[in-house]
Structures are given as structure tokens and as C-alpha cells.
CSV table of C-alpha atoms in Angstrom, one decimal:
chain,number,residue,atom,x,y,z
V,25,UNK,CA,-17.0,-22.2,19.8
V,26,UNK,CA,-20.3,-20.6,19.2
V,27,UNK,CA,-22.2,-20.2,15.8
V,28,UNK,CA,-21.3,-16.7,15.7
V,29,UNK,CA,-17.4,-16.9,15.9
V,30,UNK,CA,-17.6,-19.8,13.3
V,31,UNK,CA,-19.2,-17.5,11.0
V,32,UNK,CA,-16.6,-14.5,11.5
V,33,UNK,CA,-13.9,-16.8,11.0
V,34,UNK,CA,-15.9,-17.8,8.0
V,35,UNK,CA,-16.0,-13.9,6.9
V,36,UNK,CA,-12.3,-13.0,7.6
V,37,UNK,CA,-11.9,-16.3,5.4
V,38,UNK,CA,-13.5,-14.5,2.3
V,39,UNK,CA,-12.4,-11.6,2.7
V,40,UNK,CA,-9.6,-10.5,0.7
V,41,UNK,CA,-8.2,-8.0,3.2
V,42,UNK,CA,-8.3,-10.4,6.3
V,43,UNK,CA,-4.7,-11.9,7.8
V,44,UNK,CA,-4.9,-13.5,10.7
V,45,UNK,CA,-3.6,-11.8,13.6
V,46,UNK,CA,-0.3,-12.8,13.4
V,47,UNK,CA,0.1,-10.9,10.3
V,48,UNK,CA,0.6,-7.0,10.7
V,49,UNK,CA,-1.3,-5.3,8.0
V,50,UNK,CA,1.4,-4.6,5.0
V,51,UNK,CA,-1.0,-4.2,2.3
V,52,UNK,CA,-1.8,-0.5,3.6
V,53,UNK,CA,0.6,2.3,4.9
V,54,UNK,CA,1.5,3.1,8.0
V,55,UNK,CA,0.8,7.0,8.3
V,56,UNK,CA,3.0,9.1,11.0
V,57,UNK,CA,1.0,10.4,14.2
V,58,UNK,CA,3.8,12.1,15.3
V,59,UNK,CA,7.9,11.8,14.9
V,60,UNK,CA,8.1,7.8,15.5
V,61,UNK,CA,5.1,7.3,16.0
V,62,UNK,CA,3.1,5.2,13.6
V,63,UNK,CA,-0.8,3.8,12.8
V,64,UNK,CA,-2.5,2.2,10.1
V,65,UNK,CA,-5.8,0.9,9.6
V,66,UNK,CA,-8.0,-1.5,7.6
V,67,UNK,CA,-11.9,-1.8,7.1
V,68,UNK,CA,-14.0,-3.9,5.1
V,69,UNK,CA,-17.6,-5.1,5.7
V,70,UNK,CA,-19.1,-8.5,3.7
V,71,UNK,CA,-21.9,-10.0,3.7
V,72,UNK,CA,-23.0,-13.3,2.9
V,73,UNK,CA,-25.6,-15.9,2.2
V,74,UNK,CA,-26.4,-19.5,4.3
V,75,UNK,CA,-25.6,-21.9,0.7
V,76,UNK,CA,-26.3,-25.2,1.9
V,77,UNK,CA,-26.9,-27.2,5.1
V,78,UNK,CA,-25.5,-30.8,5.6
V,79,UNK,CA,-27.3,-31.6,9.4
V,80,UNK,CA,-26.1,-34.7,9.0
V,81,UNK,CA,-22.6,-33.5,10.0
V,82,UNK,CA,-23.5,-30.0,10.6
V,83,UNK,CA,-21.6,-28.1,8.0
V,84,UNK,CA,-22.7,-25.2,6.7
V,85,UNK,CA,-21.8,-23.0,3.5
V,86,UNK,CA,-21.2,-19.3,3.0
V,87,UNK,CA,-21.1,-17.5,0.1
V,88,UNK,CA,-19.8,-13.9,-0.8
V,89,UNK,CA,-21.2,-11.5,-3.0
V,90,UNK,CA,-18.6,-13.1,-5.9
V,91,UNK,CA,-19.8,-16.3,-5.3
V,92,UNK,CA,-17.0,-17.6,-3.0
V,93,UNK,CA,-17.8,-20.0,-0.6
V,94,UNK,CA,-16.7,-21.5,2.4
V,95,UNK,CA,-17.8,-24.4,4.7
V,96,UNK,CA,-17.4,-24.3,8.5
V,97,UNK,CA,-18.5,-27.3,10.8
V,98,UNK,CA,-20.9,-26.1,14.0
V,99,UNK,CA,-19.6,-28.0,16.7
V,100,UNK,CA,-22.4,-30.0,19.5
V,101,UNK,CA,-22.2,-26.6,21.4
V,102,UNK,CA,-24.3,-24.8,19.0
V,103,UNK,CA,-27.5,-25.5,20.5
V,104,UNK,CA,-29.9,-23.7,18.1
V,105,UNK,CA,-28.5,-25.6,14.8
V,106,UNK,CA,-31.8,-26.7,13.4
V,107,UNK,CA,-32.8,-22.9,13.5
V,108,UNK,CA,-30.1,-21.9,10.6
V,109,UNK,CA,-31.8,-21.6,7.8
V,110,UNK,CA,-30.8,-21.0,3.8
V,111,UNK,CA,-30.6,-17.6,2.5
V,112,UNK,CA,-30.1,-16.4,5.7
V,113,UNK,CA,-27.7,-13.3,5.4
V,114,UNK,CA,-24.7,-12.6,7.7
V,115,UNK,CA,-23.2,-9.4,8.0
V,116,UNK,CA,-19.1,-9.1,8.7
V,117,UNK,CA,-17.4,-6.1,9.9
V,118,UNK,CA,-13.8,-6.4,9.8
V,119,UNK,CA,-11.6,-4.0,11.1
V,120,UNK,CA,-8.0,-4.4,11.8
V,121,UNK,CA,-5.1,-1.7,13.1
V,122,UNK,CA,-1.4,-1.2,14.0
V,123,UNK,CA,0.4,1.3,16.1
V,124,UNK,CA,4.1,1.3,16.4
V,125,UNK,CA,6.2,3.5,18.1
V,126,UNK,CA,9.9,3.9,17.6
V,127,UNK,CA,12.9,2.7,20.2
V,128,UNK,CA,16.3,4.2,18.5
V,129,UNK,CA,19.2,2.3,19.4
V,130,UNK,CA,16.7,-0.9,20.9
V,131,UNK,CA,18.1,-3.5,23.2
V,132,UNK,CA,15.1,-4.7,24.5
V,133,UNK,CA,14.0,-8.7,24.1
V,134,UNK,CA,11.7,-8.8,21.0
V,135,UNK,CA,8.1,-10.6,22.7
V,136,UNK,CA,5.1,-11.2,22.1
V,137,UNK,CA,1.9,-11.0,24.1
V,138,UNK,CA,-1.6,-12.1,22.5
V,139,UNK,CA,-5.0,-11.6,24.0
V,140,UNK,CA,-8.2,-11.8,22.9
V,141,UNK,CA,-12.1,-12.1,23.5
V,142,UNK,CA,-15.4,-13.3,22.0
V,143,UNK,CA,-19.1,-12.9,23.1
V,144,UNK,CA,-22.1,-13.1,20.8
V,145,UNK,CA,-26.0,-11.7,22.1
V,146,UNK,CA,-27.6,-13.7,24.5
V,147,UNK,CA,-30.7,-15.7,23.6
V,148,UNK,CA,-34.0,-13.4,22.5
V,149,UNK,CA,-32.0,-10.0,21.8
V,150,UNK,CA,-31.0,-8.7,18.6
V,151,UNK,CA,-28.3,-11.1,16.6
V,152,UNK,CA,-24.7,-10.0,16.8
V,153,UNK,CA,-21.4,-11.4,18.1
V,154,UNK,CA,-17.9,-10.4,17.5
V,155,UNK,CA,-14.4,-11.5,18.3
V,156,UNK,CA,-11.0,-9.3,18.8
V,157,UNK,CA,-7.9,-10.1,18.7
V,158,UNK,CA,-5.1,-8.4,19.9
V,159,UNK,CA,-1.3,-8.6,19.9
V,160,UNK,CA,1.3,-6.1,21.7
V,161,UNK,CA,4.9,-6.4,20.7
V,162,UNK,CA,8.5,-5.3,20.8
V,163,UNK,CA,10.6,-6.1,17.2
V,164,UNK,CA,13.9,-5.5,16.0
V,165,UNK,CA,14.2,-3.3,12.8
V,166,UNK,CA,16.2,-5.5,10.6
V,167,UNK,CA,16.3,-3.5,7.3
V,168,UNK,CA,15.5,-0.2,5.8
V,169,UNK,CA,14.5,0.0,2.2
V,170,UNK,CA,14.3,4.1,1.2
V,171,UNK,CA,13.2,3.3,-2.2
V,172,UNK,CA,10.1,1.5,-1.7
V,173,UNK,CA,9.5,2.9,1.4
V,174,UNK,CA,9.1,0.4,3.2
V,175,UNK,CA,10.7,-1.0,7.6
V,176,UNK,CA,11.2,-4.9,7.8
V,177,UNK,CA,10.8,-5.9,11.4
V,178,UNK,CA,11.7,-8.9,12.9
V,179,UNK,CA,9.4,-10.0,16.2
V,180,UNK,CA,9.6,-13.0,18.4
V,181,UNK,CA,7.6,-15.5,15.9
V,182,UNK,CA,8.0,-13.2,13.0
V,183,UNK,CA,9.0,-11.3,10.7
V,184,UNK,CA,6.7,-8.2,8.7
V,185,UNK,CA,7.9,-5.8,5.9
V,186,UNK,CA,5.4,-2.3,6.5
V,187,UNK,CA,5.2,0.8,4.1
V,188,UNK,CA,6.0,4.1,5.7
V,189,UNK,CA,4.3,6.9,4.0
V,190,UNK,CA,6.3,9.8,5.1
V,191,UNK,CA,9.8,9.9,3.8
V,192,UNK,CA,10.8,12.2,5.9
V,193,UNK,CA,9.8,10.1,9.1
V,194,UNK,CA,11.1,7.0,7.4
V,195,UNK,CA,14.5,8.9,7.5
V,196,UNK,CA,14.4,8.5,11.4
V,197,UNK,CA,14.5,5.0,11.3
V,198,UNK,CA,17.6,2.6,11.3
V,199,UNK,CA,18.6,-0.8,11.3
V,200,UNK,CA,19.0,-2.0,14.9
V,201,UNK,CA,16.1,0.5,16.6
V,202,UNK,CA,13.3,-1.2,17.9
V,203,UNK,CA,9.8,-0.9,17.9
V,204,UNK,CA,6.9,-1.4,20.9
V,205,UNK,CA,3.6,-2.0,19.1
V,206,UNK,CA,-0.3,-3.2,19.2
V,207,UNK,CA,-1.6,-4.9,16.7
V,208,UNK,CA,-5.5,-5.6,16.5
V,209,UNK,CA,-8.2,-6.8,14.5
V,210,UNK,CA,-12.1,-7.0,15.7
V,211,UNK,CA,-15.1,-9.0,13.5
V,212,UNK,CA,-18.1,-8.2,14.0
V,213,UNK,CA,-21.1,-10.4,12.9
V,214,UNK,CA,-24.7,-9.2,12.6
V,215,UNK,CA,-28.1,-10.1,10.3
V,216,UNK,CA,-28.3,-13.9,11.5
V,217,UNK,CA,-31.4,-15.5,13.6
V,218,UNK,CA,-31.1,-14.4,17.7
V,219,UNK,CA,-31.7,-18.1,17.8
V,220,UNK,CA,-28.0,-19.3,16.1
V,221,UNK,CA,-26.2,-16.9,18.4
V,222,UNK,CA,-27.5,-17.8,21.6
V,223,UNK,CA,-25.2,-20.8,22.7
């Protein structure tokens, strides 16, 4: 793993909005695009502060703004260790999204497909790196609470209650429907030497 996805697995650590990307996003609401169809979204940026470097085993410590921290080991395939330095500052976008659409009547075999990439800049141009993660489904609606507003949804590794803003599209949904989905969440990471990102 380079430097760079170390440190945005460092910043989805700290912040308070981040799941991994197993986890739809159930904090927020899912808006309706259009009848059964479905999206929500989540953005936060962080940024935090090189604490303390052990070379010795090559751990390093982040902090957040609150003074969280956070220690993540750089493994041998970091080549530009020695060039971290403290108070270095590392900036973390986070964004993460759903899109569901709606199957009445379902029948389909609930799955699960993950994918994903990483990259970070190559050695001498500006410092940045991100990683995205992304996860397309099909899950069972298992129960449909009208008072809360809220769809639980049962996939093939787990299970996810969501909040439906609209009432009125809520009202289209039943127990035993399906839903297709993709679920993704991207970090970026920017603000740190070329040096560290450059594997």
C-alpha cells in the first residue's frame, strides 16, 4: 500500500461521517430522482497534522483539528519514508453516494459486486492520491417502517435501514420488492510532500 492510501484510510478513520464501504450511508436521506428511483450523498473534507514519527517501526500519527489521532504503520513499500516530516498537513476529501432504484415484486438473487482503485501522483508532480470504492447490488426489501420513514434492506452480506425523504415515494415501496443499487465512496488526499506519494 502506498503512503498516500495509508493516510486516507487514516482520514476516513477520523472522520465522523466515514463507514466503510460496506456500509450504505443511513445517517443522511435518500432523496427521490424520480418514482423509485433514489440517491443520497455525503461530503466532508479534514485535514490533519503529521503528530509524531517512530522510524524505528515506521508508524506515524495524525491528528484532526479536535485533536484526535490516529497511528498507521508505512509498510517497506513506501520508499520516500524519511521524507515525512512533522507538521506536515494532509488534506482529506471524502465523498461517499448511493443510488437505488426500485424492482416491485423482486425475485432476483440478492449479490454483491465490489470494485475499486487507488493511484497516488507520480514522483516530482504535485502531491495527491485518492482511492474509490465501489459496490453495485441487488437487496431484498425486508421491512417498511412509515413512521420513521425509513426501507430496511437486506443484501447478500448485509443488512442496511435508509431514510426516504418523500412520503409519498416511500408509499411505493413494499416488503418483498427488490432494489438494484451502487454504492460508492472516493478519498481524496492532497497537501503532503510529492516525495511521500511517489512509491
Amino acid at each position: 500500500m502506498r503512503l498516500c492510501t495509508a493516510l486516507a484510510t487514516a482520514a476516513l478513520a477520523l472522520m465522523p461521517l466515514a463507514v466503510s464501504a460496506q456500509q450504505a450511508p443511513a445517517a443522511e436521506a435518500l432523496t427521490a430522482v424520480a418514482p423509485g428511483k433514489f440517491a443520497g450523498m455525503i461530503e466532508a473534507k479534514v485535514t490533519l497534522v503529521v503528530e509524531s514519527i517512530d522510524k524505528a517501526t515506521r508508524a506515524v500519527v495524525l491528528k484532526d483539528a479536535k485533536g484526535d489521532q490516529i497511528k498507521i504503520v508505512a509498510g517497506d513499500e513506501v520508499k520516500n519514508f524519511d521524507q515525512i516530516k512533522v507538521g506536515d498537513n494532509v488534506i482529506a476529501t471524502y465523498t461517499q453516494g448511493l443510488v437505488i432504484t426500485l424492482k416491485k415484486g423482486g425475485g432476483a438473487l440478492r449479490e454483491r459486486i465490489d470494485s475499486g482503485e487507488t493511484a497516488s501522483a507520480a514522483k516530482g508532480e504535485k502531491p495527491a492520491g485518492y482511492e474509490v470504492k465501489e459496490v453495485t447490488f441487488v437487496a431484498d426489501v425486508q421491512q417498511v417502517d412509515r413512521k420513521n420513514q425509513t426501507v430496511t434492506l437486506r443484501g447478500a452480506t448485509r443488512t442496511v435501514r435508509l431514510k426516504i425523504k418523500d412520503p409519498e415515494q416511500l408509499k411505493l415501496i413494499k416488503k418483498g420488492d427488490q432494489v438494484e443499487g451502487v454504492y460508492a465512496e472516493a478519498v481524496a488526499v492532497s497537501g503532503i510532500d510529492a516525495a511521500s506519494c511517489a512509491a
